[in-house]
Short mmCIF file of C-alpha atoms and ligand atoms in Angstrom, two decimals:
data_model
loop_
_atom_site.label_atom_id
_atom_site.label_comp_id
_atom_site.label_asym_id
_atom_site.label_seq_id
_atom_site.Cartn_x
_atom_site.Cartn_y
_atom_site.Cartn_z
CA MET F 1 130.33 93.66 107.89
CA SER F 2 127.06 95.30 109.20
CA THR F 3 123.68 94.85 108.14
CA LEU F 4 121.92 98.11 107.52
CA ILE F 5 118.26 98.94 106.91
CA LEU F 6 117.95 101.85 104.65
CA LYS F 7 114.58 103.29 104.48
CA PHE F 8 113.66 105.97 101.84
CA GLY F 9 110.67 108.22 102.19
CA GLY F 10 108.21 109.59 99.72
CA THR F 11 110.03 112.75 98.47
CA SER F 12 113.26 110.46 98.20
CA VAL F 13 111.55 108.17 95.73
CA ALA F 14 109.31 110.95 94.00
CA ASP F 15 110.71 110.38 90.53
CA ALA F 16 113.29 108.88 88.51
CA ASP F 17 115.99 111.30 89.42
CA ALA F 18 115.18 110.74 93.23
CA ILE F 19 115.31 106.92 92.65
CA LYS F 20 118.72 107.28 90.99
CA ARG F 21 120.00 109.23 94.09
CA VAL F 22 118.60 106.43 96.26
CA ALA F 23 120.26 103.62 94.07
CA ASP F 24 123.62 105.58 94.46
CA ILE F 25 123.21 105.55 98.32
CA VAL F 26 122.58 101.89 98.40
CA ARG F 27 125.41 101.24 96.06
CA THR F 28 127.81 103.40 98.12
CA GLN F 29 126.81 101.31 101.28
CA ARG F 30 127.18 98.09 99.62
CA ALA F 31 130.66 98.95 98.17
CA ALA F 32 131.49 100.02 101.82
CA GLY F 33 131.04 96.10 102.60
CA HIS F 34 127.61 96.53 104.43
CA ARG F 35 124.67 94.05 103.84
CA VAL F 36 121.71 96.12 102.87
CA VAL F 37 117.94 95.99 103.11
CA ALA F 38 116.05 98.70 101.41
CA VAL F 39 112.62 99.74 102.69
CA VAL F 40 110.75 102.27 100.44
CA SER F 41 107.71 104.68 100.86
CA ALA F 42 105.21 105.24 97.94
CA MET F 43 106.13 108.32 95.70
CA SER F 44 105.08 111.43 97.48
CA GLY F 45 101.38 112.25 97.34
CA VAL F 46 100.31 108.68 96.13
CA THR F 47 98.94 107.46 99.48
CA ASP F 48 96.89 110.68 99.78
CA ALA F 49 95.72 110.06 96.25
CA LEU F 50 94.71 106.54 96.86
CA THR F 51 92.83 107.53 99.86
CA ARG F 52 91.07 110.41 97.99
CA GLY F 53 89.84 108.01 95.41
CA VAL F 54 88.24 105.54 97.84
CA ARG F 55 86.61 108.47 99.71
CA ALA F 56 85.17 109.72 96.43
CA ALA F 57 83.89 106.16 95.72
CA VAL F 58 82.08 106.12 98.96
CA SER F 59 79.98 109.04 97.89
CA GLY F 60 79.33 107.56 94.54
CA ASP F 61 82.03 109.03 92.17
CA GLN F 62 84.16 106.45 90.62
CA SER F 63 86.04 108.99 88.34
CA VAL F 64 88.50 110.10 90.94
CA CYS F 65 89.80 106.47 91.43
CA ARG F 66 90.12 106.02 87.76
CA ASP F 67 92.09 109.42 87.40
CA VAL F 68 94.24 108.48 90.50
CA ALA F 69 95.07 105.12 89.15
CA HIS F 70 95.75 106.67 85.76
CA GLU F 71 98.09 109.20 87.41
CA ILE F 72 99.99 106.79 89.37
CA LEU F 73 100.58 104.64 86.37
CA LEU F 74 101.86 107.43 84.23
CA ARG F 75 104.34 108.52 87.06
CA THR F 76 105.48 104.88 87.31
CA ALA F 77 105.90 104.43 83.50
CA GLU F 78 107.77 107.76 83.31
CA ALA F 79 110.33 106.88 86.01
CA CYS F 80 110.43 103.19 84.52
CA SER F 81 111.50 104.65 81.24
CA GLN F 82 114.40 106.57 82.75
CA LEU F 83 115.53 103.74 85.25
CA VAL F 84 115.09 100.35 83.48
CA PRO F 85 116.65 100.39 79.95
CA SER F 86 115.66 96.73 79.10
CA HIS F 87 112.61 96.50 77.27
CA LYS F 88 111.73 92.96 78.65
CA GLU F 89 112.24 94.22 82.32
CA ARG F 90 110.21 97.32 81.58
CA GLU F 91 107.24 95.46 80.22
CA ALA F 92 107.12 92.99 83.18
CA LEU F 93 107.42 95.84 85.63
CA LEU F 94 104.59 97.84 84.07
CA ALA F 95 102.46 94.68 83.64
CA GLY F 96 102.76 94.28 87.31
CA ALA F 97 101.96 97.75 87.89
CA ARG F 98 98.78 97.68 85.78
CA LYS F 99 97.68 94.75 87.75
CA ILE F 100 98.13 96.42 91.10
CA MET F 101 96.28 99.57 89.80
CA ALA F 102 93.39 97.41 88.32
CA GLY F 103 93.27 95.64 91.74
CA TYR F 104 92.89 99.27 93.27
CA GLU F 105 90.00 100.19 90.70
CA SER F 106 88.11 97.03 91.59
CA VAL F 107 88.41 97.75 95.35
CA CYS F 108 87.01 101.35 94.62
CA GLN F 109 84.25 99.77 92.40
CA SER F 110 83.13 97.60 95.37
CA VAL F 111 83.19 100.62 97.78
CA LEU F 112 80.99 102.35 95.20
CA VAL F 113 78.38 99.64 95.17
CA LEU F 114 78.41 99.32 98.93
CA ALA F 115 78.69 103.13 99.53
CA GLU F 116 80.80 102.34 102.35
CA VAL F 117 84.44 101.74 103.25
CA THR F 118 85.84 99.81 106.23
CA PRO F 119 89.26 100.13 107.64
CA ARG F 120 90.19 96.75 106.16
CA VAL F 121 89.25 97.78 102.80
CA LEU F 122 91.05 101.10 103.12
CA ASP F 123 94.15 99.20 104.03
CA ARG F 124 93.89 97.14 100.86
CA ALA F 125 93.30 100.19 98.55
CA THR F 126 96.16 102.25 100.03
CA ALA F 127 98.68 99.51 100.10
CA CYS F 128 99.26 99.99 96.49
CA GLY F 129 101.86 102.61 96.26
CA GLU F 130 104.86 101.14 97.95
CA PRO F 131 104.99 98.01 95.87
CA LEU F 132 105.40 100.02 92.79
CA VAL F 133 108.34 101.85 94.15
CA ALA F 134 109.91 98.59 95.54
CA SER F 135 109.89 97.11 91.90
CA LEU F 136 111.29 100.26 90.23
CA LEU F 137 114.26 100.57 92.78
CA ALA F 138 114.99 96.82 92.62
CA ALA F 139 114.92 96.78 88.83
CA HIS F 140 117.13 99.98 88.64
CA LEU F 141 119.59 98.32 90.99
CA ARG F 142 119.72 95.24 88.73
CA THR F 143 120.50 97.58 85.77
CA LEU F 144 123.50 98.79 87.70
CA GLY F 145 124.61 95.15 88.13
CA ILE F 146 123.53 95.03 91.84
CA GLU F 147 121.62 91.91 92.60
CA SER F 148 118.40 93.00 94.05
CA ARG F 149 114.85 91.66 94.36
CA ALA F 150 111.51 93.25 95.28
CA ILE F 151 109.84 91.46 98.16
CA GLN F 152 106.18 91.59 98.99
CA ALA F 153 105.96 93.25 102.37
CA GLU F 154 102.68 91.01 103.09
CA ASP F 155 105.12 87.86 103.11
CA VAL F 156 107.34 89.17 105.75
CA VAL F 157 105.82 91.60 107.96
CA VAL F 158 103.25 89.89 110.00
CA THR F 159 100.68 92.24 112.12
CA ASP F 160 97.63 91.85 113.98
CA ASP F 161 94.24 92.81 112.52
CA THR F 162 94.09 96.44 113.67
CA TYR F 163 93.40 97.77 110.15
CA GLN F 164 94.74 101.33 109.55
CA ASN F 165 97.06 101.14 112.63
CA ALA F 166 98.44 97.53 112.73
CA ALA F 167 100.84 96.39 115.32
CA PRO F 168 103.51 93.95 114.42
CA LEU F 169 103.74 90.27 115.52
CA LEU F 170 107.65 90.40 116.23
CA ASP F 171 108.02 86.68 116.71
CA GLU F 172 106.21 85.59 113.58
CA THR F 173 107.90 88.42 111.48
CA ARG F 174 111.19 87.27 112.74
CA SER F 175 110.84 83.90 111.66
CA ARG F 176 109.47 84.99 108.11
CA CYS F 177 112.50 87.27 107.88
CA ALA F 178 114.72 84.45 108.83
CA HIS F 179 113.25 82.16 106.10
CA GLN F 180 112.76 84.59 103.37
CA LEU F 181 115.09 87.41 103.67
CA ALA F 182 118.22 86.15 105.52
CA PRO F 183 119.30 83.80 102.63
CA LEU F 184 119.12 86.54 100.11
CA ILE F 185 120.94 88.88 102.28
CA ALA F 186 123.61 86.39 102.91
CA GLN F 187 123.98 85.85 99.21
CA GLY F 188 124.78 89.54 98.83
CA MET F 189 121.45 90.38 97.21
CA ILE F 190 119.49 93.53 98.14
CA PRO F 191 115.88 92.91 99.12
CA VAL F 192 113.73 95.94 98.54
CA ILE F 193 110.50 96.03 100.55
CA GLY F 194 107.56 98.31 100.52
CA GLY F 195 107.12 100.12 103.84
CA PHE F 196 103.84 100.66 105.56
CA ILE F 197 102.37 97.52 104.53
CA GLY F 198 102.02 94.14 106.40
CA ALA F 199 99.63 91.36 106.59
CA THR F 200 97.64 89.33 109.09
CA LEU F 201 98.65 85.70 109.82
CA SER F 202 96.05 84.75 107.35
CA GLY F 203 97.41 87.11 104.67
CA VAL F 204 95.00 89.90 104.70
CA PRO F 205 96.94 93.06 103.92
CA THR F 206 97.12 95.66 106.82
CA THR F 207 98.93 99.12 107.22
CA LEU F 208 100.96 100.39 110.00
CA GLY F 209 99.11 103.88 109.83
CA ARG F 210 100.12 106.93 107.87
CA GLY F 211 103.91 107.74 107.80
CA GLY F 212 104.27 103.97 108.77
CA SER F 213 107.16 103.09 106.58
CA ASP F 214 109.52 104.37 109.23
CA PHE F 215 107.99 101.77 111.55
CA SER F 216 108.41 99.12 108.75
CA ALA F 217 112.18 99.84 108.76
CA ALA F 218 112.39 99.57 112.62
CA ILE F 219 110.39 96.22 112.72
CA LEU F 220 112.54 94.76 110.04
CA GLY F 221 115.87 96.03 111.78
CA ASN F 222 114.44 94.21 114.89
CA ALA F 223 113.52 91.01 113.02
CA LEU F 224 116.83 90.78 111.28
CA ALA F 225 118.92 91.99 114.13
CA ALA F 226 120.36 94.71 111.92
CA ASP F 227 123.28 96.80 113.27
CA GLU F 228 121.58 100.11 112.43
CA VAL F 229 118.47 101.67 110.82
CA TRP F 230 118.89 104.60 108.47
CA ILE F 231 115.89 106.77 107.61
CA TRP F 232 116.56 108.82 104.50
CA THR F 233 114.34 111.83 104.22
CA ASP F 234 114.31 115.29 102.77
CA VAL F 235 115.91 117.22 105.75
CA ASP F 236 119.30 117.08 107.34
CA GLY F 237 118.33 115.56 110.59
CA VAL F 238 116.16 116.29 113.63
CA MET F 239 116.30 120.11 113.90
CA SER F 240 116.72 122.06 117.36
CA ALA F 241 113.41 124.04 116.48
CA ASP F 242 111.06 124.53 113.34
CA PRO F 243 113.41 126.22 110.86
CA ARG F 244 110.48 128.16 109.52
CA LEU F 245 110.15 129.84 112.87
CA VAL F 246 113.73 129.88 114.01
CA PRO F 247 116.27 130.89 111.44
CA GLY F 248 119.14 129.66 113.70
CA ALA F 249 117.72 126.12 114.17
CA LYS F 250 120.46 123.40 113.59
CA VAL F 251 120.61 119.73 113.37
CA ILE F 252 120.85 118.07 116.64
CA PRO F 253 123.70 115.43 116.31
CA VAL F 254 122.71 112.83 118.86
CA LEU F 255 119.34 112.13 120.58
CA SER F 256 118.42 109.39 123.02
CA TYR F 257 115.30 107.11 122.29
CA ALA F 258 113.42 109.00 125.03
CA GLU F 259 114.25 112.36 123.86
CA VAL F 260 113.06 111.49 120.30
CA GLY F 261 109.91 110.07 121.82
CA GLU F 262 108.94 113.47 123.47
CA LEU F 263 109.85 115.20 120.25
CA ALA F 264 107.50 112.99 117.99
CA TYR F 265 104.77 113.60 120.75
CA PHE F 266 105.18 117.36 120.87
CA GLY F 267 104.89 118.40 117.26
CA ALA F 268 108.04 117.72 115.58
CA ALA F 269 106.93 115.08 112.87
CA VAL F 270 110.30 113.49 112.37
CA LEU F 271 109.40 109.94 112.79
CA HIS F 272 106.33 107.74 112.88
CA PRO F 273 105.79 107.68 116.74
CA ARG F 274 105.98 104.00 117.03
CA THR F 275 109.27 103.59 115.31
CA ILE F 276 111.50 103.58 118.27
CA ARG F 277 110.01 100.75 120.22
CA PRO F 278 111.26 97.97 118.19
CA LEU F 279 114.79 99.41 118.08
CA MET F 280 114.90 100.09 121.80
CA ASP F 281 114.56 96.40 122.70
CA GLU F 282 117.79 95.47 120.73
CA HIS F 283 119.35 98.73 121.39
CA ILE F 284 119.69 99.40 117.49
CA PRO F 285 120.76 102.96 116.61
CA LEU F 286 118.69 104.88 114.19
CA TRP F 287 120.00 107.70 111.90
CA ILE F 288 118.00 110.41 110.14
CA LYS F 289 119.75 111.60 106.97
CA ASN F 290 119.06 113.49 104.00
CA THR F 291 118.85 111.87 100.39
CA PHE F 292 119.51 115.30 98.98
CA HIS F 293 122.65 115.73 101.13
CA PRO F 294 124.19 112.37 101.59
CA ASP F 295 127.42 113.68 103.00
CA VAL F 296 125.67 115.50 105.89
CA GLU F 297 125.99 113.24 108.91
CA GLY F 298 122.40 113.54 110.09
CA THR F 299 121.13 112.87 113.65
CA ARG F 300 121.96 109.53 115.51
CA ILE F 301 119.24 108.23 117.89
CA GLU F 302 120.47 105.67 120.40
CA SER F 303 119.97 104.41 123.94
CA ASP F 304 122.12 106.67 125.80
CA SER F 305 123.06 109.97 124.27
CA SER F 306 125.38 110.75 127.24
CA PRO F 307 123.49 113.96 128.30
CA ILE F 308 125.53 116.92 129.35
CA ARG F 309 124.46 118.34 132.73
CA GLY F 310 121.94 121.18 132.27
CA THR F 311 121.73 121.42 128.60
CA LEU F 312 118.83 121.49 126.25
CA LYS F 313 118.54 120.24 122.81
CA ALA F 314 115.40 121.37 121.30
CA VAL F 315 112.27 123.43 121.31
CA THR F 316 109.06 122.34 119.72
CA ASP F 317 105.56 123.94 119.36
CA VAL F 318 102.15 122.78 118.87
CA ARG F 319 99.33 125.21 118.09
CA GLY F 320 95.37 125.01 117.52
CA LEU F 321 94.93 123.82 120.95
CA SER F 322 92.48 124.65 123.82
CA LEU F 323 92.91 124.50 127.62
CA ILE F 324 90.11 122.73 129.63
CA THR F 325 89.85 123.29 133.39
CA VAL F 326 87.51 121.29 135.67
CA GLU F 327 87.54 123.36 138.94
CA GLY F 328 85.80 123.59 142.27
CA ARG F 329 86.44 123.18 145.99
CA GLY F 330 84.28 120.04 146.02
CA MET F 331 86.94 118.18 144.13
CA LEU F 332 89.49 118.13 147.08
CA GLY F 333 90.13 114.76 148.38
CA VAL F 334 87.37 113.13 146.36
CA PRO F 335 88.84 109.99 144.50
CA GLY F 336 87.58 109.40 140.90
CA ILE F 337 87.30 112.93 139.53
CA ALA F 338 90.20 112.72 137.40
CA ALA F 339 89.06 109.21 136.06
CA ARG F 340 85.60 110.64 135.34
CA THR F 341 87.02 113.50 133.56
CA PHE F 342 89.28 111.43 131.38
CA GLU F 343 86.52 109.08 130.68
CA ALA F 344 84.29 111.95 129.49
CA VAL F 345 87.19 113.07 127.27
CA ALA F 346 87.61 109.71 125.95
CA ARG F 347 84.02 109.50 124.84
CA CYS F 348 84.86 112.26 122.30
CA GLN F 349 87.96 110.40 121.17
CA ALA F 350 90.07 113.57 121.79
CA ASN F 351 93.74 113.34 122.16
CA VAL F 352 94.91 114.77 125.44
CA LEU F 353 98.23 116.52 124.85
CA MET F 354 99.06 117.57 128.33
CA ILE F 355 97.56 117.41 131.83
CA SER F 356 98.39 119.44 135.00
CA GLN F 357 96.99 119.34 138.39
CA ALA F 358 98.34 121.23 141.52
CA SER F 359 98.40 119.60 144.82
CA SER F 360 95.62 121.83 146.05
CA GLU F 361 93.46 119.67 143.95
CA GLN F 362 91.03 122.37 143.08
CA SER F 363 91.24 122.09 139.36
CA ILE F 364 92.64 119.77 136.81
CA CYS F 365 93.38 121.13 133.56
CA PHE F 366 94.39 119.67 130.30
CA VAL F 367 95.18 120.58 126.77
CA ILE F 368 93.16 119.16 123.56
CA PRO F 369 92.99 120.08 119.99
CA SER F 370 90.58 122.78 119.56
CA ARG F 371 88.21 120.92 117.18
CA ASP F 372 87.20 118.64 120.11
CA VAL F 373 86.40 121.36 122.48
CA ALA F 374 82.47 121.49 121.93
CA CYS F 375 82.26 117.64 122.32
CA VAL F 376 84.34 117.48 125.29
CA GLN F 377 82.74 120.55 127.13
CA ALA F 378 79.35 118.92 126.66
CA SER F 379 80.71 115.53 127.78
CA LEU F 380 82.28 116.90 131.02
CA GLU F 381 79.15 119.05 131.90
CA GLN F 382 77.08 115.76 131.46
CA ALA F 383 79.43 113.63 133.45
CA PHE F 384 79.49 116.16 136.58
CA ALA F 385 75.83 117.39 136.23
CA LEU F 386 75.25 116.44 139.73
CA GLU F 387 78.37 118.07 141.08
CA ILE F 388 77.85 121.18 139.16
CA ALA F 389 74.22 121.44 140.49
CA ARG F 390 75.57 121.01 144.05
CA ARG F 391 78.10 123.63 143.26
CA GLU F 392 80.98 121.14 144.28
CA ILE F 393 82.46 121.80 140.70
CA ASP F 394 82.21 125.32 139.71
CA ARG F 395 82.69 125.16 136.15
CA VAL F 396 84.06 123.25 133.10
CA GLY F 397 86.19 126.31 131.66
CA THR F 398 87.64 126.41 128.05
CA LEU F 399 90.44 128.66 126.80
CA ASP F 400 90.93 128.54 123.16
CA CYS F 401 93.88 129.69 121.08
CA VAL F 402 96.69 128.28 123.13
CA GLY F 403 99.80 126.44 122.09
CA ILE F 404 102.25 124.20 123.90
CA VAL F 405 105.91 124.86 123.77
CA THR F 406 108.23 122.15 124.86
CA ALA F 407 111.83 122.33 125.85
CA LEU F 408 113.64 119.15 125.50
CA GLY F 409 116.86 117.58 126.50
CA ALA F 410 118.07 114.61 128.86
CA GLY F 411 120.41 117.11 130.18
CA MET F 412 117.93 118.96 132.28
CA ARG F 413 117.29 115.76 134.34
CA LEU F 414 120.79 116.36 135.60
CA GLY F 415 120.44 119.84 136.55
CA VAL F 416 116.71 120.68 136.55
CA ALA F 417 116.73 123.82 138.92
CA GLY F 418 119.51 125.32 136.61
CA VAL F 419 117.81 124.84 133.31
CA THR F 420 114.31 125.52 134.46
CA SER F 421 115.21 128.88 136.31
CA ARG F 422 117.01 129.82 132.95
CA LEU F 423 114.06 128.90 130.66
CA PHE F 424 111.59 131.06 132.92
CA THR F 425 113.99 133.86 133.07
CA ALA F 426 114.12 133.82 129.29
CA LEU F 427 110.37 133.76 128.88
CA ASP F 428 110.01 136.46 131.46
CA ALA F 429 112.29 138.69 129.67
CA GLN F 430 110.03 138.35 126.41
CA ASP F 431 106.92 139.18 128.39
CA VAL F 432 105.43 135.60 127.77
CA ASN F 433 102.69 134.66 130.07
CA ILE F 434 102.87 131.10 131.16
CA ILE F 435 99.22 129.58 131.72
CA ALA F 436 100.28 126.05 132.75
CA ILE F 437 103.17 123.82 133.14
CA ALA F 438 103.99 120.10 133.05
CA GLN F 439 107.15 118.10 133.15
CA GLY F 440 107.18 114.63 131.55
CA SER F 441 108.12 111.85 133.95
CA SER F 442 111.11 111.07 131.69
CA GLU F 443 112.26 114.39 132.94
CA CYS F 444 113.67 115.15 129.71
CA SER F 445 110.99 117.65 128.66
CA VAL F 446 109.10 120.59 130.22
CA SER F 447 106.13 121.85 128.49
CA ILE F 448 104.42 125.15 129.02
CA VAL F 449 101.06 126.33 127.73
CA VAL F 450 100.94 129.92 126.34
CA GLN F 451 98.53 131.82 124.27
CA GLU F 452 98.91 131.34 120.56
CA GLN F 453 100.18 134.76 120.06
CA ASP F 454 103.09 134.19 122.45
CA VAL F 455 104.27 130.87 120.93
CA GLU F 456 106.75 132.32 118.54
CA ARG F 457 108.38 134.50 120.96
CA ALA F 458 108.37 131.77 123.64
CA VAL F 459 110.16 129.31 120.98
CA LEU F 460 112.78 132.04 120.20
CA ALA F 461 113.47 132.70 123.62
CA ILE F 462 114.00 129.27 124.59
CA HIS F 463 116.05 128.32 121.35
CA GLU F 464 118.45 130.97 122.60
CA GLU F 465 118.96 128.94 125.60
CA VAL F 466 119.39 125.94 123.34
CA ILE F 467 122.30 127.50 121.34
CA LYS F 468 123.81 129.32 124.12
CA GLN F 469 125.40 126.41 125.66
N1 LIG Q 501 103.08 106.07 102.04
C1 LIG Q 501 102.75 106.15 103.60
C2 LIG Q 501 102.15 107.56 103.86
O1 LIG Q 501 102.25 108.42 103.02
C3 LIG Q 501 103.74 105.51 104.26
C4 LIG Q 501 104.92 106.42 104.43
O2 LIG Q 501 105.33 107.28 103.46
O3 LIG Q 501 105.59 106.33 105.37
O4 LIG Q 501 101.59 107.58 104.75
MG1 MG Q 502 107.44 109.84 106.80
#
């Protein structure tokens, strides 16, 4: 008998029909003899709407909050009427929902009065969506004769106080899970827990960042020493390329933790980026599956995906980027230039997606989102004002409208020369001009910077190499 953490995303719990499908999946796994813990997102769009309401309150408008609360209650009541036939259960559930949404409105009210919102308050407000779904699913499972209970995430997932992006305190979470969840699971009960949410040691609600319910599932998987974590979503698995760009994109059957980490980084938004960490430590496999096609196997993510020499698994692309170059002969052999460069970038809070410097040391180039270019350029020119005046640094150059295309697969580690030469031959055949190149030190990806207009051709050309093998 295995313990499975089943996590269902926003579209998988969007309405009564979706929640019925979820209950079916839970029932099937239970019938197969597994112990099941369900983790749920808020209904799709709910977290966005809650955030919108608070933002409007900051600028003095309370009506958005009211409308949002009303809309969410309507959606909950509508789903409830189809999922929970018992009048008494339904009333109890809706009373709970009204209380949660009244809490939301009063948070908005105080935001309105203060004309300000702190990350801590934002967490409190946005944590309202998940518990509603948790109580709907638990109540529906009970109507199907399956013992189930909605558990407050705040009681079991303990985090630090980095509001909006909290980090779990795993030891504390483990001991809460041992006391509060393990006995229920042992009785055959199915706990249903809202993802995305935790609380500090003193009980103040926190959130794990947008998309954080994947991370919740992984945290609970670690804390409960689960056998597997299954992320149920609305795609068939991790795809070998963006299917909107590449019609021949296919589901990747197996990925390693390292490979999926690089994927999350380079544009394929399959998982909350911190999801893998708690699973890696315990070697817990993760599956990505589709609630709408539950029979499709999906993608399995595990420690060692037994890479096949010289093979690639996926290609991703990120656009809307700019390449910044700091260059000049005066940089050669001078320590501290790179440190000062990235300090200047950090002052703009810009995220650096890729860095490359050749050993001639005459330039450092890196890629950032285009929206940060003005700030970063000014910050660099200020940081190197002296060197620029002395002509030790010639210039801080910017090149807009670039994209990063990344070829990924641990198999390239075992045959780098072969794979990279095939990659570059394929790009050359498509007349793609390569502006910069970097290889991740995990050696399971190669990223190239190209002009935005070349991204599509580059992706298609590399994907041909992915499926050829
Ligand atoms: N509901 C949260 C969000 O939309 C968490 C999640 O769905 O993973 O960000
Ligand atoms: Mg998600």
